[in-house]
XYZ file of C-alpha atoms in Angstrom:
575
model
C -0.349 0.478 0.031
C 0.975 3.460 -0.905
C 2.061 6.026 2.750
C -0.936 7.911 3.892
C 1.672 11.359 3.401
C 2.487 10.026 -0.418
C -1.359 10.037 -1.460
C -1.255 13.945 -1.059
C 0.662 14.283 -3.992
C -0.871 11.227 -6.601
C -3.710 10.168 -7.659
C -5.465 7.332 -9.507
C -8.122 7.917 -12.172
C -8.075 3.683 -12.113
C -9.723 3.944 -8.396
C -12.373 5.473 -9.890
C -13.374 1.662 -10.962
C -10.438 -0.698 -10.117
C -10.553 -4.237 -10.051
C -9.316 -5.776 -7.248
C -5.962 -6.934 -8.266
C -6.163 -10.146 -5.813
C -7.110 -12.008 -8.426
C -10.693 -11.417 -8.951
C -12.506 -9.554 -11.811
C -11.720 -9.722 -15.148
C -7.618 -10.276 -14.314
C -8.822 -14.213 -13.689
C -11.271 -14.530 -16.449
C -10.032 -17.100 -19.101
C -8.030 -16.303 -21.771
C -8.891 -17.002 -25.942
C -6.801 -19.146 -27.266
C -5.654 -19.229 -30.611
C -8.097 -20.950 -32.052
C -10.572 -18.380 -31.651
C -12.472 -20.556 -28.936
C -15.072 -18.365 -26.947
C -13.361 -16.405 -24.079
C -15.016 -16.918 -20.502
C -15.704 -12.812 -19.649
C -18.718 -12.719 -18.044
C -20.911 -8.573 -19.773
C -21.860 -8.118 -16.835
C -18.359 -8.459 -14.994
C -16.903 -6.561 -17.598
C -19.317 -3.963 -17.695
C -19.587 -3.354 -13.860
C -15.851 -3.460 -13.013
C -14.787 -1.537 -16.398
C -17.172 1.621 -16.924
C -15.118 3.750 -17.319
C -13.188 1.886 -20.137
C -16.279 0.889 -21.800
C -18.248 3.707 -21.855
C -16.820 7.084 -23.604
C -16.918 9.983 -21.065
C -18.928 7.607 -18.282
C -16.661 8.915 -16.100
C -17.489 12.881 -16.629
C -19.604 12.883 -13.272
C -16.543 11.381 -11.408
C -14.027 13.800 -13.416
C -16.272 17.189 -12.718
C -16.268 15.657 -8.371
C -12.800 15.506 -8.859
C -12.138 18.961 -9.630
C -14.066 20.763 -7.505
C -12.898 19.231 -5.212
C -9.752 21.011 -6.465
C -7.875 17.635 -7.556
C -5.925 19.028 -11.258
C -7.073 16.010 -13.723
C -4.760 15.475 -16.806
C -5.694 14.075 -20.326
C -3.017 13.422 -22.922
C -4.018 14.187 -26.710
C -3.961 11.461 -29.225
C -3.449 13.058 -32.335
C -3.245 15.797 -33.322
C -5.857 19.080 -32.902
C -5.040 21.589 -35.528
C -8.444 24.596 -35.700
C -8.742 28.126 -36.850
C -11.285 28.837 -33.953
C -10.392 30.926 -31.062
C -13.083 28.524 -29.507
C -11.320 25.557 -29.859
C -7.439 24.822 -28.181
C -5.028 23.388 -30.529
C -2.214 20.897 -29.379
C -0.295 17.938 -30.820
C -0.121 14.453 -30.320
C 1.310 12.889 -26.527
C 0.165 16.951 -25.674
C -1.320 16.917 -22.076
C -4.208 19.206 -20.952
C -5.252 19.592 -17.727
C -9.448 19.347 -18.333
C -11.323 21.891 -16.220
C -15.043 20.862 -17.599
C -16.133 17.738 -18.668
C -19.827 17.609 -18.069
C -20.536 17.380 -21.992
C -19.193 13.824 -23.055
C -18.425 15.458 -26.943
C -16.867 18.535 -25.842
C -14.615 19.118 -22.915
C -13.226 23.081 -22.096
C -9.441 22.808 -20.606
C -6.047 24.194 -20.866
C -2.873 23.811 -22.379
C 0.243 26.515 -21.877
C -1.389 28.550 -24.558
C -4.730 29.255 -23.066
C -8.060 27.548 -22.356
C -10.600 26.753 -24.919
C -12.894 23.762 -25.955
C -11.367 20.517 -27.662
C -12.942 17.009 -29.600
C -13.313 14.815 -25.860
C -12.972 11.652 -27.919
C -8.893 12.823 -28.826
C -7.810 12.603 -25.306
C -6.825 9.799 -22.986
C -6.853 10.317 -19.354
C -3.499 9.681 -17.630
C -3.867 7.009 -14.963
C -1.566 8.449 -12.340
C -2.389 12.194 -11.351
C 0.047 13.738 -10.236
C -0.787 16.789 -7.979
C 1.021 19.865 -10.162
C 2.992 21.752 -6.886
C 3.591 24.942 -8.369
C 0.001 25.412 -8.810
C -0.455 24.151 -4.439
C -1.567 26.337 -2.161
C 0.512 24.228 0.911
C 2.057 26.246 3.748
C 5.684 25.577 3.290
C 5.266 23.477 6.665
C 3.817 21.220 4.356
C 6.291 21.809 1.149
C 8.880 20.438 4.684
C 6.915 17.269 5.193
C 6.776 16.452 1.807
C 10.598 17.054 1.451
C 11.005 14.724 4.189
C 8.911 12.027 3.373
C 11.300 8.260 3.230
C 13.221 7.253 0.862
C 11.085 3.853 1.344
C 7.870 5.830 0.807
C 8.709 7.173 -1.939
C 9.550 3.471 -3.711
C 6.276 2.341 -2.222
C 4.568 5.583 -4.258
C 6.489 4.675 -7.731
C 5.706 1.233 -7.452
C 1.394 1.009 -7.158
C 2.272 4.151 -9.906
C 3.848 1.401 -11.878
C 0.387 -1.079 -11.015
C -2.367 1.625 -12.117
C -0.838 2.019 -15.729
C 0.213 -1.848 -15.941
C -3.079 -2.617 -14.734
C -5.088 0.013 -16.920
C -3.241 -1.847 -19.838
C -4.112 -5.010 -18.903
C -7.819 -3.616 -18.417
C -7.829 -2.072 -21.609
C -7.017 -4.710 -23.550
C -8.968 -7.056 -22.385
C -12.223 -4.207 -22.800
C -10.970 -3.622 -26.679
C -10.913 -7.475 -27.426
C -14.505 -7.627 -25.883
C -15.041 -4.762 -29.091
C -13.947 -6.193 -31.559
C -15.475 -9.653 -30.788
C -18.992 -7.989 -30.748
C -17.893 -6.094 -33.693
C -17.007 -9.427 -35.336
C -19.850 -11.684 -33.603
C -22.106 -9.006 -33.561
C -22.198 -7.041 -36.729
C -19.640 -8.811 -39.905
C -21.085 -12.503 -39.430
C -25.610 -10.402 -39.488
C -24.408 -8.986 -42.311
C -22.981 -12.062 -43.839
C -26.064 -13.554 -43.293
C -28.200 -10.790 -45.153
C -26.599 -10.811 -48.653
C -29.808 -8.814 -50.280
C -28.597 -5.991 -47.987
C -24.628 -5.898 -48.493
C -22.702 -6.827 -51.140
C -19.050 -8.021 -50.188
C -17.393 -4.730 -52.035
C -19.809 -3.075 -49.613
C -18.268 -5.314 -46.506
C -15.022 -4.984 -47.026
C -15.291 -0.960 -47.181
C -17.394 -1.080 -43.940
C -15.507 -3.653 -41.627
C -12.172 -3.357 -43.713
C -9.036 -6.426 -41.821
C -10.491 -5.385 -38.773
C -11.497 -9.504 -38.647
C -7.757 -9.609 -38.800
C -7.108 -7.007 -36.249
C -9.393 -9.172 -33.639
C -7.334 -12.287 -34.074
C -3.492 -10.697 -33.644
C -4.695 -8.712 -30.726
C -5.887 -12.377 -29.216
C -2.561 -13.551 -29.887
C -0.693 -10.386 -28.077
C -3.499 -10.484 -25.297
C -2.619 -14.035 -24.179
C 1.162 -13.033 -24.414
C 0.507 -10.069 -21.966
C -1.537 -12.673 -19.536
C 1.149 -14.216 -18.880
C 3.618 -11.738 -18.279
C 1.018 -10.118 -15.991
C 2.241 -10.905 -12.034
C -1.407 -10.584 -10.911
C 0.437 -10.538 -6.310
C 2.571 -7.734 -7.576
C 2.171 -6.008 -10.784
C 4.502 -3.995 -10.824
C 6.971 -6.701 -11.229
C 4.874 -7.658 -14.502
C 7.819 -7.400 -17.653
C 5.079 -6.433 -20.788
C 8.024 -4.727 -22.490
C 8.500 -7.689 -24.190
C 5.495 -8.646 -26.259
C 5.176 -5.281 -27.060
C 8.559 -5.685 -28.973
C 7.882 -9.739 -29.939
C 4.758 -8.600 -31.644
C 6.039 -5.303 -33.024
C 5.826 -6.451 -36.424
C 2.241 -7.325 -36.607
C 0.844 -3.789 -35.665
C 1.383 -3.265 -39.145
C -1.801 -4.434 -39.898
C -3.562 -0.943 -38.550
C -2.403 0.825 -40.941
C -4.297 -0.944 -43.584
C -7.086 -0.580 -41.627
C -6.714 3.173 -40.748
C -6.053 4.560 -44.305
C -9.692 2.363 -44.903
C -11.759 4.085 -42.625
C -12.422 7.548 -43.313
C -14.311 4.966 -46.874
C -15.783 2.547 -44.076
C -17.006 6.290 -43.102
C -18.261 7.167 -46.249
C -19.947 4.153 -47.227
C -21.812 3.527 -43.623
C -23.222 6.960 -43.982
C -24.972 6.543 -47.151
C -26.443 3.257 -45.518
C -27.429 4.819 -42.758
C -29.784 7.514 -44.179
C -32.164 4.514 -44.820
C -34.480 3.402 -42.697
C -34.073 0.187 -42.985
C -29.764 -0.256 -42.234
C -30.465 1.632 -38.608
C -32.479 -0.902 -37.621
C -30.614 -3.636 -38.705
C -27.069 -2.419 -36.613
C -29.619 -1.644 -34.032
C -30.609 -4.865 -33.602
C -27.488 -6.170 -34.539
C -26.257 -4.612 -31.182
C -29.173 -5.495 -28.750
C -28.481 -9.164 -29.610
C -25.211 -9.394 -29.382
C -26.035 -7.381 -25.835
C -23.459 -5.001 -27.429
C -23.356 -1.404 -25.055
C -24.251 1.492 -25.950
C -22.385 2.842 -29.010
C -23.119 3.534 -32.244
C -21.695 1.148 -34.882
C -19.295 3.956 -36.044
C -18.096 4.148 -32.570
C -16.895 0.834 -33.052
C -15.428 1.320 -35.587
C -13.342 3.593 -34.466
C -12.044 1.883 -31.546
C -9.133 -0.049 -33.681
C -8.313 3.723 -34.469
C -8.010 4.837 -31.033
C -6.274 1.874 -29.314
C -3.299 1.958 -31.576
C -2.617 6.153 -31.198
C -3.079 5.241 -27.121
C -0.452 2.081 -26.863
C 2.446 5.137 -26.920
C 0.636 6.787 -24.213
C 0.591 3.720 -22.321
C 3.440 3.112 -22.893
C 5.310 6.737 -21.571
C 3.493 6.517 -18.659
C 4.895 2.670 -17.717
C 8.459 3.808 -18.479
C 8.069 7.234 -16.242
C 7.148 5.733 -12.367
C 10.109 2.304 -14.004
C 13.381 2.723 -12.668
C 16.269 1.808 -14.705
C 17.114 -0.742 -12.703
C 13.671 -2.947 -13.432
C 14.240 -6.210 -15.448
C 11.317 -3.927 -17.513
C 13.014 -0.810 -18.586
C 15.051 -1.324 -21.381
C 12.195 -3.148 -23.186
C 9.184 -0.994 -22.538
C 11.911 1.810 -23.365
C 12.280 0.150 -26.851
C 8.379 -0.709 -26.861
C 7.233 3.077 -26.686
C 9.509 3.894 -29.139
C 8.108 1.275 -31.746
C 4.724 2.158 -30.716
C 5.419 6.062 -31.286
C 7.035 5.087 -34.320
C 3.253 3.403 -35.391
C 1.024 5.830 -34.383
C 2.889 9.220 -35.918
C 2.351 7.667 -39.210
C -1.252 7.523 -38.388
C -1.291 10.447 -36.683
C 0.196 11.898 -40.290
C -2.394 10.330 -42.005
C -5.241 11.527 -40.367
C -3.575 15.434 -40.525
C -2.889 14.446 -44.543
C -6.740 13.408 -44.466
C -7.796 15.869 -43.413
C -5.511 18.241 -45.471
C -6.968 17.451 -48.356
C -10.528 17.899 -48.105
C -9.666 20.879 -47.655
C -7.340 21.822 -49.983
C -10.263 20.311 -52.749
C -12.238 23.092 -51.107
C -10.166 26.319 -52.075
C -9.138 24.867 -55.618
C -13.365 25.317 -55.588
C -13.373 28.338 -54.348
C -10.796 30.052 -57.279
C -11.925 31.593 -59.919
C -10.649 29.975 -63.425
C -8.540 26.822 -62.686
C -6.256 25.740 -64.999
C -4.595 21.856 -66.145
C -5.156 19.077 -63.529
C -6.629 19.311 -59.778
C -4.050 20.125 -57.040
C -5.034 16.833 -55.286
C -3.410 14.682 -58.428
C -0.002 15.644 -57.089
C 0.165 17.507 -53.122
C -1.841 16.989 -50.132
C -0.429 19.274 -48.234
C -0.075 23.205 -48.082
C 3.269 24.406 -46.515
C 3.104 27.853 -46.967
C 0.796 31.059 -48.496
C 1.601 35.078 -49.140
C 2.164 37.778 -51.448
C 5.735 38.023 -53.462
C 6.768 39.923 -56.142
C 6.909 38.276 -59.515
C 10.149 39.834 -62.117
C 9.284 38.586 -65.270
C 12.100 37.803 -68.244
C 11.168 42.071 -69.879
C 11.269 42.937 -66.122
C 8.021 43.276 -65.097
C 6.528 43.597 -61.786
C 2.972 41.299 -61.132
C 2.302 41.058 -57.568
C 0.702 37.299 -57.208
C -0.570 35.523 -53.847
C 1.575 32.163 -53.945
C 0.184 28.895 -52.077
C 3.408 26.215 -51.761
C 1.858 23.005 -51.646
C 4.194 20.053 -51.936
C 5.390 19.299 -55.395
C 4.151 22.480 -56.636
C 3.575 26.266 -56.031
C 0.191 28.007 -57.244
C 0.291 31.736 -58.322
C -3.248 33.651 -58.116
C -4.179 37.059 -58.688
C -6.471 38.674 -56.432
C -9.755 40.617 -58.250
C -9.198 44.156 -57.905
C -12.850 44.725 -56.207
C -12.910 41.894 -54.411
C -9.934 41.078 -52.704
C -11.682 37.460 -51.427
C -11.374 36.531 -55.056
C -8.837 34.768 -56.560
C -7.867 34.678 -60.136
C -6.044 31.076 -61.578
C -2.519 31.945 -62.813
C -0.389 29.490 -63.406
C 1.770 26.855 -61.354
C 5.545 26.552 -60.528
C 6.630 22.281 -59.915
C 8.960 22.481 -57.526
C 9.846 18.536 -58.453
C 11.918 20.341 -60.906
C 13.715 23.472 -59.928
C 16.675 24.137 -57.386
C 16.345 27.680 -54.781
C 18.474 29.866 -55.011
C 18.853 32.985 -52.285
C 19.941 36.603 -54.473
C 22.138 39.400 -51.949
C 20.567 42.147 -52.261
C 21.192 45.231 -55.294
C 21.710 45.301 -59.223
C 20.634 41.782 -60.755
C 22.153 41.172 -63.759
C 19.936 38.519 -65.202
C 16.830 41.345 -65.357
C 19.113 44.368 -65.076
C 17.078 46.332 -61.851
C 18.322 46.652 -58.471
C 16.400 43.330 -56.541
C 15.749 43.245 -52.445
C 14.453 40.478 -50.472
C 14.967 38.559 -53.421
C 15.135 34.848 -54.438
C 14.707 32.638 -57.319
C 14.042 29.075 -58.470
C 15.936 27.624 -61.993
C 14.864 24.343 -63.046
C 17.371 21.518 -62.914
C 17.994 22.249 -66.975
C 18.773 25.684 -66.535
C 16.431 27.020 -68.791
C 14.057 28.403 -67.063
C 14.098 30.955 -64.251
C 11.369 32.343 -61.482
C 12.584 35.368 -59.617
C 10.639 36.862 -56.791
C 11.348 39.743 -54.744
C 9.551 39.581 -50.289
C 7.956 42.869 -48.982
C 10.506 42.000 -46.070
C 13.025 40.469 -45.062
C 11.895 38.607 -42.207
C 8.918 37.330 -45.519
C 12.483 36.169 -47.480
C 13.342 34.252 -44.378
C 9.581 32.226 -44.082
C 9.523 31.760 -48.232
C 13.420 30.254 -48.220
C 12.520 28.160 -44.987
C 9.515 27.053 -46.513
C 10.953 25.938 -49.220
C 13.602 23.996 -47.902
C 10.560 22.375 -45.628
C 8.776 21.622 -49.011
C 11.682 19.289 -50.582
C 12.094 17.947 -46.679
C 8.563 16.449 -46.380
C 8.193 15.656 -49.676
C 11.073 13.345 -49.229
C 9.953 11.868 -45.606
C 6.244 11.044 -47.849
C 8.721 9.084 -50.123
C 9.927 7.209 -46.944
C 7.438 7.101 -45.054
C 5.017 5.408 -47.489
C 2.619 8.067 -47.182
C 0.433 7.864 -50.678
C -3.606 8.909 -49.949
C -5.623 7.162 -52.716
C -7.108 8.000 -55.372
C -10.858 6.871 -54.632
C -10.018 9.296 -51.173
C -9.001 12.039 -53.510
C -11.953 11.453 -55.996
C -14.013 11.975 -52.773
C -12.447 14.931 -50.855
C -12.615 16.592 -54.934
C -16.425 15.565 -55.701
C -17.666 16.877 -52.093
C -15.732 20.163 -52.724
C -17.575 20.928 -55.952
C -21.047 19.793 -54.139
C -20.084 22.306 -51.307
C -19.657 24.990 -54.333
C -22.736 24.193 -56.041
C -24.838 24.838 -52.677
C -22.654 27.951 -51.602
C -23.456 28.729 -55.214
C -26.766 29.599 -54.535
C -26.609 33.031 -52.205
C -24.088 34.434 -54.415
C -20.534 33.964 -54.871
C -18.529 32.424 -51.769
C -20.894 32.339 -48.672
C -20.127 31.893 -45.452
C -18.968 29.092 -42.875
C -22.067 28.193 -40.648
C -21.348 29.111 -37.045
C -19.443 25.674 -35.056
C -21.466 23.648 -32.500
C -19.288 25.406 -29.388
C -19.716 29.105 -30.866
C -20.330 31.394 -27.951
C -20.129 29.181 -25.214
C -18.515 30.570 -22.074
C -15.835 29.540 -20.144
C -16.224 27.202 -16.611
C -16.372 30.443 -14.004
C -19.327 31.859 -15.604
C -21.569 28.356 -14.935
C -23.548 29.197 -18.414
C -21.943 26.660 -20.657
C -24.485 26.117 -23.562
C -24.086 22.026 -24.562
C -22.969 21.642 -28.279
C -25.161 20.216 -30.604
C -22.492 18.497 -32.406
C -21.046 14.791 -31.825
C -18.098 13.817 -33.164
C -17.681 10.742 -32.409
C -20.790 9.525 -34.463
C -20.308 12.205 -37.324
C -16.299 11.161 -38.140
C -15.475 12.211 -41.508
C -11.589 10.474 -41.193
C -9.906 9.274 -37.824
C -12.484 10.499 -35.290
C -12.208 14.050 -36.532
C -14.943 15.709 -35.120
C -17.497 16.995 -37.418
C -17.250 20.702 -36.888
C -17.985 23.683 -38.999
C -15.970 24.152 -42.573
C -12.695 24.686 -40.967
C -11.325 28.193 -41.221
C -9.083 26.865 -43.472
C -8.274 30.206 -45.372
C -6.680 31.647 -42.339
C -3.509 30.122 -43.362
C -3.311 31.842 -46.795
C -1.709 34.918 -44.134
C -5.721 36.758 -43.022
C -6.693 35.458 -46.695
C -10.363 34.419 -46.357
C -12.141 33.726 -49.983
C -15.139 32.840 -48.310
C -15.550 36.099 -45.695
C -18.434 37.861 -46.350
């Protein structure tokens, strides 16, 4: 047990619904074997003992009670959350967010280093061990001295308990995850295959992907975890070797995550028909599954693979270097982080192509191939003066994507309207910085200039920035573009043709809808617009359901993002 004096320094969310560590509860349940025999887990036991893990948002009341009592509740980001909305909290995967309000299951109010704002609850994982922030505590100097006077024995005991908490979370969430996968395979897929009149083989492949292979893989992984789990003294468990042994197998998630946006689109189409909505609900009830819609279940593998590195990072924090599992946990953390980083980058890129497609549709007089045929990410944008071969100056707005630089001209009257004026292939040019002064190639005196020269040397593009700092940003952006292209090649980062076509189709449909109200249009108000901070106690509950309206890899469906702000405050859809 942890010394009483140490409990003031940390507490565990695991204790809210903690399964006893004496061998009772799901720890003692029989394991599924490699032949796929049924697990001996009791559904009711799992539901009661692990309600925190079964019910997304089910910990809300407990969290708010703890916050009201003055406890600090921290969560870690599973994915990047990029936003241009001042009322949303932006963060990167792995960032720590202090949860200040969790009354709504979809949008929580929190704080990071930068500010306080709303953020999607489905994007974070609550830390198991919630350590109090000493710098924000109001303890007296005397109390601080008592803390410093804690005996080494108590400190060791404390760390052992915190490692126990993380080990138990890993084991419990793994068991519940297996239950979710089983429910998907037996509750949905098996029933769908019986109704050939409702589902084609191609549809089922699109919706469920390779989740049956993931289920088989995870059963073997859990079996090995259980062998390494020390029930009597969980803090002594050495589970790092299991992750290393199966690290190549986790690559199976890449296919599922790549397929997930298509699955969401296919499922959304079917759910417009009442008979499909009733069918999937009947499957859920027949299987005695928890009250989560099918798209929520299909999201769990994506969330799971991104959660592993956070769990391992927390486990490593409470594993001493003398511990037999330290080196394996450290190596496992790096391996799983690499897997999650690739998935997180793909998620961000998929979100990006949707925004880029909407941008292209807004450009007047677009010519040639679609921007998505070669690019999937905006790297930098801004105004530059282009110098022609004849020495004429042209003021243009440039957008640097991976592989290409697009030039546009602003409308003289409507400054929020852009006309297409060409593009430069970045794969066949080299960047050259120019000193201020007279340039012999154009017989002009240049300032803040740089140029892009074709590899063959037969073509040159000369640019001037308004300020020295603008030039520095453009030079760095051009270098970043080459670096990112190289990284994409090394990681095998590719967006499928179907996903690109879908993004363009959706953008064109949205563009036609906006044209009825005049050119451009205006983004709709976000669901959490005009919400007030927790302290004012009149929070308007958002109307959106982020987990139920997935576009790609758990991205909550918000308003059309103010993507245009990344173009140096250029907003083509602004009234």
